[in-house]
mmCIF file of C-alpha atoms in Angstrom:
data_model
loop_
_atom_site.group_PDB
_atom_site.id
_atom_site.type_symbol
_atom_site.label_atom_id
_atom_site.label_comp_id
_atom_site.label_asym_id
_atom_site.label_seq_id
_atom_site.Cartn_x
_atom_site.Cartn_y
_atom_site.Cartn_z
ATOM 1 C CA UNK A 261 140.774 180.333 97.429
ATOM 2 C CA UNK A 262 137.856 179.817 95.230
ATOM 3 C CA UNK A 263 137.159 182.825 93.058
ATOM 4 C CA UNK A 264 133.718 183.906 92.457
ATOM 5 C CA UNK A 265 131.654 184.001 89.341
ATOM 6 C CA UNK A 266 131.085 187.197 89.690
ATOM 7 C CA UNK A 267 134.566 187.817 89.969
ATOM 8 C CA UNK A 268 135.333 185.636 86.749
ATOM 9 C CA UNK A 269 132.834 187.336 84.596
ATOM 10 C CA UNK A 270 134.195 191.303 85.752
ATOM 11 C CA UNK A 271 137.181 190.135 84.067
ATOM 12 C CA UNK A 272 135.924 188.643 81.032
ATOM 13 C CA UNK A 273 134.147 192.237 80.717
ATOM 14 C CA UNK A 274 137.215 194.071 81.555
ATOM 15 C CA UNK A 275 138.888 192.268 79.520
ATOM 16 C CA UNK A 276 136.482 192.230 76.020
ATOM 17 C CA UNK A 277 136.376 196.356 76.625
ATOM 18 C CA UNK A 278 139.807 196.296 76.473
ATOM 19 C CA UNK A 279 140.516 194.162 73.504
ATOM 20 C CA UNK A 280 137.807 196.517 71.905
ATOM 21 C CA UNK A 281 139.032 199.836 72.936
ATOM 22 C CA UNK A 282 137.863 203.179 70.856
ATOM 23 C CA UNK A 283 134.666 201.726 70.409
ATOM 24 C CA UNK A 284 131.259 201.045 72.708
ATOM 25 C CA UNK A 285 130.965 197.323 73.343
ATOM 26 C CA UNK A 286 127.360 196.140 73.992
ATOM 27 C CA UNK A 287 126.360 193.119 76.646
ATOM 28 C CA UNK A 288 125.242 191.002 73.997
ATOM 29 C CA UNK A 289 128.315 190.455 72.347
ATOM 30 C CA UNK A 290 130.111 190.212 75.520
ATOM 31 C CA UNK A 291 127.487 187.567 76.682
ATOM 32 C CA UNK A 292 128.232 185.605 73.185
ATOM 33 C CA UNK A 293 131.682 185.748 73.087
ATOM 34 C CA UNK A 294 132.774 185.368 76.773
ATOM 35 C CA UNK A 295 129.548 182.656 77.831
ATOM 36 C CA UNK A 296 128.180 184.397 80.035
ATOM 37 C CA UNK A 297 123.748 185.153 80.873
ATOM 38 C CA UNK A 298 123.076 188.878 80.513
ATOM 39 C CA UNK A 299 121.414 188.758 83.804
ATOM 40 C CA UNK A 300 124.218 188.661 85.444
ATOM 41 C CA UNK A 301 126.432 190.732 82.738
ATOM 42 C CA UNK A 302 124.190 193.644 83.781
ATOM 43 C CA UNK A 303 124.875 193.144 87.123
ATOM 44 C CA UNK A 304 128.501 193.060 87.272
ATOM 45 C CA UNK A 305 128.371 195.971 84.776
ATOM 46 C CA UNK A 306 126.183 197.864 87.382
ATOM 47 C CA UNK A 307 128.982 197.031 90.070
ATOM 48 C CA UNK A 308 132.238 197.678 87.214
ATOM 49 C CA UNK A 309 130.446 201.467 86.835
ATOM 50 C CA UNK A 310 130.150 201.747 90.282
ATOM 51 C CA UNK A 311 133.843 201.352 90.696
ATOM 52 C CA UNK A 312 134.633 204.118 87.635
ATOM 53 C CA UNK A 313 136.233 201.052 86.224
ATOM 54 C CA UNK A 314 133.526 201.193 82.910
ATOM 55 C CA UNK A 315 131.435 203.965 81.294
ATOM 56 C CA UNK A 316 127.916 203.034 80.071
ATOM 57 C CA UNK A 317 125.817 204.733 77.900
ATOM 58 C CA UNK A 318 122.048 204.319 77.360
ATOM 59 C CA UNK A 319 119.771 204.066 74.263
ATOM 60 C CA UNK A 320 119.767 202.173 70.999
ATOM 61 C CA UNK A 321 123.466 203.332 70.036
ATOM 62 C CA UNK A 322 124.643 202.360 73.652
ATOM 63 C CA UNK A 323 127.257 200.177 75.351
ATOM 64 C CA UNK A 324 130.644 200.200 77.285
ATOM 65 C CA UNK A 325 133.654 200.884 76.844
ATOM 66 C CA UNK A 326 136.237 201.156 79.872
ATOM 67 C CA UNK A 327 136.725 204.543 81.909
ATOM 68 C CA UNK A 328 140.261 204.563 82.426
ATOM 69 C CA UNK A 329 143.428 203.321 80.314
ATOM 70 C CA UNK A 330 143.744 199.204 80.961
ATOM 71 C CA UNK A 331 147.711 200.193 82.411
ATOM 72 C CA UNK A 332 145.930 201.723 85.367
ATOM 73 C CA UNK A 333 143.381 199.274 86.054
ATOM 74 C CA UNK A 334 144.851 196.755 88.357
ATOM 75 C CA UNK A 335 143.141 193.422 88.667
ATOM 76 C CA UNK A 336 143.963 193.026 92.598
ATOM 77 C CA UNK A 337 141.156 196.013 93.428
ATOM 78 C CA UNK A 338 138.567 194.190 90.806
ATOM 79 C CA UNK A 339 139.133 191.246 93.032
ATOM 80 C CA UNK A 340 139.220 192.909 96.482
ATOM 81 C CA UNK A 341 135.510 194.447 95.766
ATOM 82 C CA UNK A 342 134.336 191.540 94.218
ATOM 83 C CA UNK A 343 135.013 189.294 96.128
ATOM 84 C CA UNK A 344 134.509 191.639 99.265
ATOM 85 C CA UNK A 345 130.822 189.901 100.153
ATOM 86 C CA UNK A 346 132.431 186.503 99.941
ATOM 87 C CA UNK A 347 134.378 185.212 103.559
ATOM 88 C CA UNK A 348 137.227 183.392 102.959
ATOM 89 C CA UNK A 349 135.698 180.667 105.554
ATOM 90 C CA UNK A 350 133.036 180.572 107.743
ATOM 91 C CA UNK A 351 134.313 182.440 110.812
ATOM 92 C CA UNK A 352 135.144 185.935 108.888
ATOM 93 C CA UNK A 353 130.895 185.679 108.434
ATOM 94 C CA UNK A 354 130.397 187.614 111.752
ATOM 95 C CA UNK A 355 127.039 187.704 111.735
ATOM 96 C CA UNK A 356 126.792 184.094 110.620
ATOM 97 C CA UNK A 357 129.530 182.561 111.995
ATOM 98 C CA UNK A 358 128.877 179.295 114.675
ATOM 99 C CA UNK A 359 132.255 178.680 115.032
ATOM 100 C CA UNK A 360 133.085 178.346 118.742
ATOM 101 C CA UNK A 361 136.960 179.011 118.172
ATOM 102 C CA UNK A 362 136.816 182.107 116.774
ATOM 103 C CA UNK A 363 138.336 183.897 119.710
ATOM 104 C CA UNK A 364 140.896 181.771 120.329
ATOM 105 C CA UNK A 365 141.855 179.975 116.499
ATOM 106 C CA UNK A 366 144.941 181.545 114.626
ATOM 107 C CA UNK A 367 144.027 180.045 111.651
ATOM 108 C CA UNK A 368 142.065 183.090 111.196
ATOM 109 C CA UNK A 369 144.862 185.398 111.614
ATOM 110 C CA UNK A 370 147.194 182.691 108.716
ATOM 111 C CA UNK A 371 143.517 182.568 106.539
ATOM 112 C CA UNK A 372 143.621 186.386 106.765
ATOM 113 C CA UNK A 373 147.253 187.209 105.388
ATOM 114 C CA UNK A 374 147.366 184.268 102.555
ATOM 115 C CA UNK A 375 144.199 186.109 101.129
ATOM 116 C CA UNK A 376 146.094 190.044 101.378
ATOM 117 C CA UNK A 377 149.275 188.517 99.861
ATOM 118 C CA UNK A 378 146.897 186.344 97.306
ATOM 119 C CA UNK A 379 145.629 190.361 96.417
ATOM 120 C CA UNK A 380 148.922 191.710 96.722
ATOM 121 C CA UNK A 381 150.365 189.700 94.054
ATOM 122 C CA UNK A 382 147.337 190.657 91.951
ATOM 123 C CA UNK A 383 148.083 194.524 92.668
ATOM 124 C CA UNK A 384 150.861 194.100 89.912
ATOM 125 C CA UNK A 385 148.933 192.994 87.125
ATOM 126 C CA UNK A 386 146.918 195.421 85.317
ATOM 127 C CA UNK A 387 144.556 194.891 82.901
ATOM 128 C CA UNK A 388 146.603 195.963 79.914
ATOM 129 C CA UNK A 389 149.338 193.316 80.896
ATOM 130 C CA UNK A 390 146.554 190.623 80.238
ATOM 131 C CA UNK A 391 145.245 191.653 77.499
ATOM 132 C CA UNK A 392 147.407 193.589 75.125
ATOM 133 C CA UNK A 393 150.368 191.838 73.052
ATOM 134 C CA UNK A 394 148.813 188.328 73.979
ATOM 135 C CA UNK A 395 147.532 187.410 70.415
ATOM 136 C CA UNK A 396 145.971 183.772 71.619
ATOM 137 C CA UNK A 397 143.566 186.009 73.665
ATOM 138 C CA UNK A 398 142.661 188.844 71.615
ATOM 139 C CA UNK A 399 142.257 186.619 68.634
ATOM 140 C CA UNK A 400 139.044 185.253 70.677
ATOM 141 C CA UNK A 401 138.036 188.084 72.087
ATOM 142 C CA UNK A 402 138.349 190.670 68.951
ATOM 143 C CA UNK A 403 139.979 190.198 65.159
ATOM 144 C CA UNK A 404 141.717 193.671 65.332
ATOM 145 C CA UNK A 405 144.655 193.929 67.369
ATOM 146 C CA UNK A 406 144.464 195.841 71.098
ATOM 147 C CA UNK A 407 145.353 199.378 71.055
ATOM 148 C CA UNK A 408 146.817 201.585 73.205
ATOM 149 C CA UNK A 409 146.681 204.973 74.317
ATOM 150 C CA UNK A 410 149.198 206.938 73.128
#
């Protein structure tokens, strides 16, 4: 499974907010630090709020910051809606799929469960787990350490 950019760059934000919790991040830093256009920052932002997984605030002193504590922010539902508009292969396109087998092929069905488990596994890891106490990572993202919510 190939994972989406859009998918890779939610994380990068996730992640940044995290290592920079207490404070509003803005996209510019994010889009310096974690390489990333902020065309399409703002529009996985847009989708991140959507999901009550970010808070965003307007105006000159604005930014980001995330919504809920990273321990409850599991990366498995980041990649289930992100990835949601992507099939896996052509024949879970309904409304594009040519594939004449699609009635009968069980590769479908196999396709189908190795992407749940893929998300399953995910389910366990939470966006705190990544992040905090992982020193190689923070010192890119942010020269103070993580914290956490006591």
């Amino acid at each position: 499974m190939r994972i989406t950019k859009r998918t890779n760059i939610a994380i990068r934000v996730l992640m940044f907010c995290t290592a920079h919790r207490g404070r509003l991040v803005t996209k510019s830093e994010i889009a310096e630090v974690c390489k990333a256009s902020e065309n399409h920052l703002a529009q996985v932002i847009n989708q991140l709020g959507q999901m009550g997984v970010i808070n965003t605030q307007r105006g000159r002193n604005g930014g980001l910051e995330l919504a809920r504590d990273p321990k409850d922010i599991e990366i498995g539902q980041i990649f289930r809606v992100m990835e949601a508009p992507v099939p896996v292969a052509e024949c879970f396109a309904d409304a594009d799929s040519s594939c004449p087998l699609v009635e009968a092929c069980r590769l479908r069905d196999a396709l189908q469960e190795a992407v749940e488990s893929f998300y399953h596994r995910l389910d366990g890891v939470t966006l705190d787990a990544l992040v905090c106490d992982n020193p190689a990572l923070t010192s890119i993202l942010a020269p103070e350490p993580c914290l956490r919510a006591t």
